[in-house]
Amino acid sequence: MTRKSSSVTIRDVARHAAVSVATVSRFINRTAPVSQEVAERIQQVMLDLNYKPHVAARQLATRRTLTVGLVIHNMHTDFFAPLLSGIEAVVSENQYNLLVATYDYKTHHHRPLPIGPHNTDGLLSYADCLNEEQLTDLCRVKFPVVLIHRTAPPQLRVPFVTVENKAATYKLISHLIETHGRRSIIFLRGPHEQEDSRWREQGYRDALEEHGISFNPDLMLCGEFNRHGAYTALKKFLARRHPPFDAIFSGDDDAAIGVYKALREAGLRIPEDVSVVGFDDARLSTFLNPPLTTVRAPTQLVGQTAASILFDLLQERTVETCTLLSTEIVLRRSCGCTYENPGEPFQDVVR
Amino acid sequence: MTRKSSSVTIRDVARHAAVSVATVSRFINRTAPVSQEVAERIQQVMLDLNYKPHVAARQLATRRTLTVGLVIHNMHTDFFAPLLSGIEAVVSENQYNLLVATYDYKTHHHRPLPIGPHNTDGLLSYADCLNEEQLTDLCRVKFPVVLIHRTAPPQLRVPFVTVENKAATYKLISHLIETHGRRSIIFLRGPHEQEDSRWREQGYRDALEEHGISFNPDLMLCGEFNRHGAYTALKKFLARRHPPFDAIFSGDDDAAIGVYKALREAGLRIPEDVSVVGFDDARLSTFLNPPLTTVRAPTQLVGQTAASILFDLLQERTVETCTLLSTEIVLRRSCGCTYENPGEPFQDVVR
DNA sequence: TAAACTGATGTAACCGGTTACATTAAAGCA
DNA sequence: TGCTTTAATGTAACCGGTTACATCAGTTTA
């Protein structure tokens, strides 16, 4: 591996400017006043020598990394880009760096966490990438953590940011029942540990109950929150040819893509034969054919908010422990709604 | 800001294990043999004390960060997720960390680069985020850099990874001309500095010339490689109602979305009135209505390849200076092709 | 048997910053 | 004038690792 060449240190600067290293450090960090004349001399020398402070040395001395970390389980999904974009905006605004790592305790349990106190000043953790033990360990050393799309174990009091899942799902399912007369609605679950999925299921059950429809466990499939999982699960279900159904809650938008495919292959029309709805309002959902009725989750805002809270923690300000961002349902054509909209697919009906 | 609490140092471990710090360090890094018995003692103490080496201290001592950086101009685009995903895979495989930053010399020129030798062991830089001066500076200190989607200034010999733009565009435009009889093809440029755009334009011009169609500068618009830029540019063009056209090369897939919208608002049908084609084969392009004919760029592979080359540089292996990944055209419906495909939109015709 | 080598370990300098504490000169005040 | 305060600066310890060099016992080689 290459050694860093020709590093100019603070001592070089001090020598050329004929002052002590302390003075240079003070000037750089503005931690104490420095005379005008000396300041200019140092400034000039720094430019001449092209001096760049050595980050690791500074980190070692101050015990701060000026870096925050993000742990997420993978980067393929469409969900990831807006989330990261929101986070990055806040991080760079605070002049911090962002370390990203894919990690999932279920698949990487043999490995230590790639991000932690040794690395960063704080951590954003998505969904169930870390298990409770890992979270507990971090809390024990008072390491600032903000959870995204999962609530904190109650004894820990870790702040978290997520979106309103239950009420939106309730609203969406109610819409299917009331407006489109659907009564046999398949529910595609996400990964088992994912909280979002559990809340959505609760909204689904509540909506059924509210409308006097009894819950049918045979209509619960496991879509895994992705197109392939959803496709496979639905395909298997369709092969059984029972029970009958007239609508599908896909779990999320990516899964809806798999649903579309499976239905199309089975010769079923959307929405004439089956209403389909999703969750997230991913970038592509407007462009599906038919455009997907779904729930708009403010993913970028989730990222922004989580990052802001993390910085509040770093500055030891008091923070909101639980942040639930509101969602809204977006009616497009896949549920059976029709609407005139020449500019489609740029505009939607949002409720 | 919080001070890191309770840090267990290597000296604590050494003391508890009744050995010297050097021995502990050797054991941790396997840099010299340590007797079985001592090894076990150290191992046990490290577990008991929950010792984690301090990364900054190690970085300072070794002058290596075990981190590579990625500079990109923004994270919203669909392009970004597969790119990052490819990079991250290689980075974590090499047990390195990844620092990401959004930066663009055009908008951030007042700020120093957030990523550099002070930070990382090497850098991946997307397109024209860095200008030539910045690249030259990095080269001067022999800092390993790999460019993504841009070629290196000739005097620098920085390795780069990009995709075949010209030949693919040539093929696509030829397809429009030969198969669909199009002759007045609008070309939507990307950002001016972006090399991809220039190569695609060259492919476009070559195809026209080859087919005896004279180049018409009035058909060149600036779509900026995004839906809004493309929409605006095309809208303005349509308002002028001239010259006539029968096809549009959108520049990239995201721009195609804006194109679809503008055409639809003008009452023009795709592909009956106008053939539309894109570039990239973004995740959503299959799902557009009609599905978009485009060029498949192996974006994730670009990320992977660039990262691999960077690690080759770090290990001082010799590397390929220029890597041009091949692309292929994907025929869907927006150009005028029709094909039977019950499983659509999962399968495409790839040439 | 002496010399050379090997394996296991310790000592202490070093990486490049920050900062507590000490020092000095100048300014403010009674 | 003498004392206190303040501004500007220097000295050196410290952050937590790595590693060159030294040591020493035990083994191999001449």
Short mmCIF file of C-alpha atoms in Angstrom, two decimals, chain A residues 173-178 180-186 204 207-216 219 244-248 275:
data_model
loop_
_atom_site.label_atom_id
_atom_site.label_comp_id
_atom_site.label_asym_id
_atom_site.label_seq_id
_atom_site.Cartn_x
_atom_site.Cartn_y
_atom_site.Cartn_z
CA ILE A 173 -58.05 -0.53 2.52
CA SER A 174 -61.20 1.37 3.45
CA HIS A 175 -61.07 3.05 0.07
CA LEU A 176 -60.91 -0.32 -1.65
CA ILE A 177 -63.91 -1.51 0.33
CA GLU A 178 -66.05 1.58 0.23
CA HIS A 180 -64.62 -0.11 -5.16
CA GLY A 181 -66.63 -2.68 -3.25
CA ARG A 182 -63.70 -4.99 -2.71
CA ARG A 183 -64.05 -7.48 0.13
CA SER A 184 -61.45 -10.21 -0.40
CA ILE A 185 -58.20 -8.38 -0.15
CA ILE A 186 -54.88 -10.17 -0.24
CA TYR A 204 -55.52 -3.69 7.27
CA ALA A 207 -60.20 -1.63 8.23
CA LEU A 208 -61.66 -5.09 7.70
CA GLU A 209 -63.15 -5.18 11.14
CA GLU A 210 -64.56 -1.71 10.81
CA HIS A 211 -66.40 -2.79 7.68
CA GLY A 212 -67.59 -6.06 9.08
CA ILE A 213 -65.35 -8.24 6.97
CA SER A 214 -63.83 -11.17 8.76
CA PHE A 215 -60.12 -11.65 8.62
CA ASN A 216 -59.06 -14.54 6.41
CA LEU A 219 -55.28 -14.14 2.15
CA PRO A 244 -61.21 -16.02 -4.48
CA PHE A 245 -59.95 -12.44 -4.16
CA ASP A 246 -60.67 -9.09 -5.73
CA ALA A 247 -57.86 -6.85 -4.50
CA ILE A 248 -54.24 -6.94 -3.38
CA SER A 275 -57.53 -3.80 -7.59
#
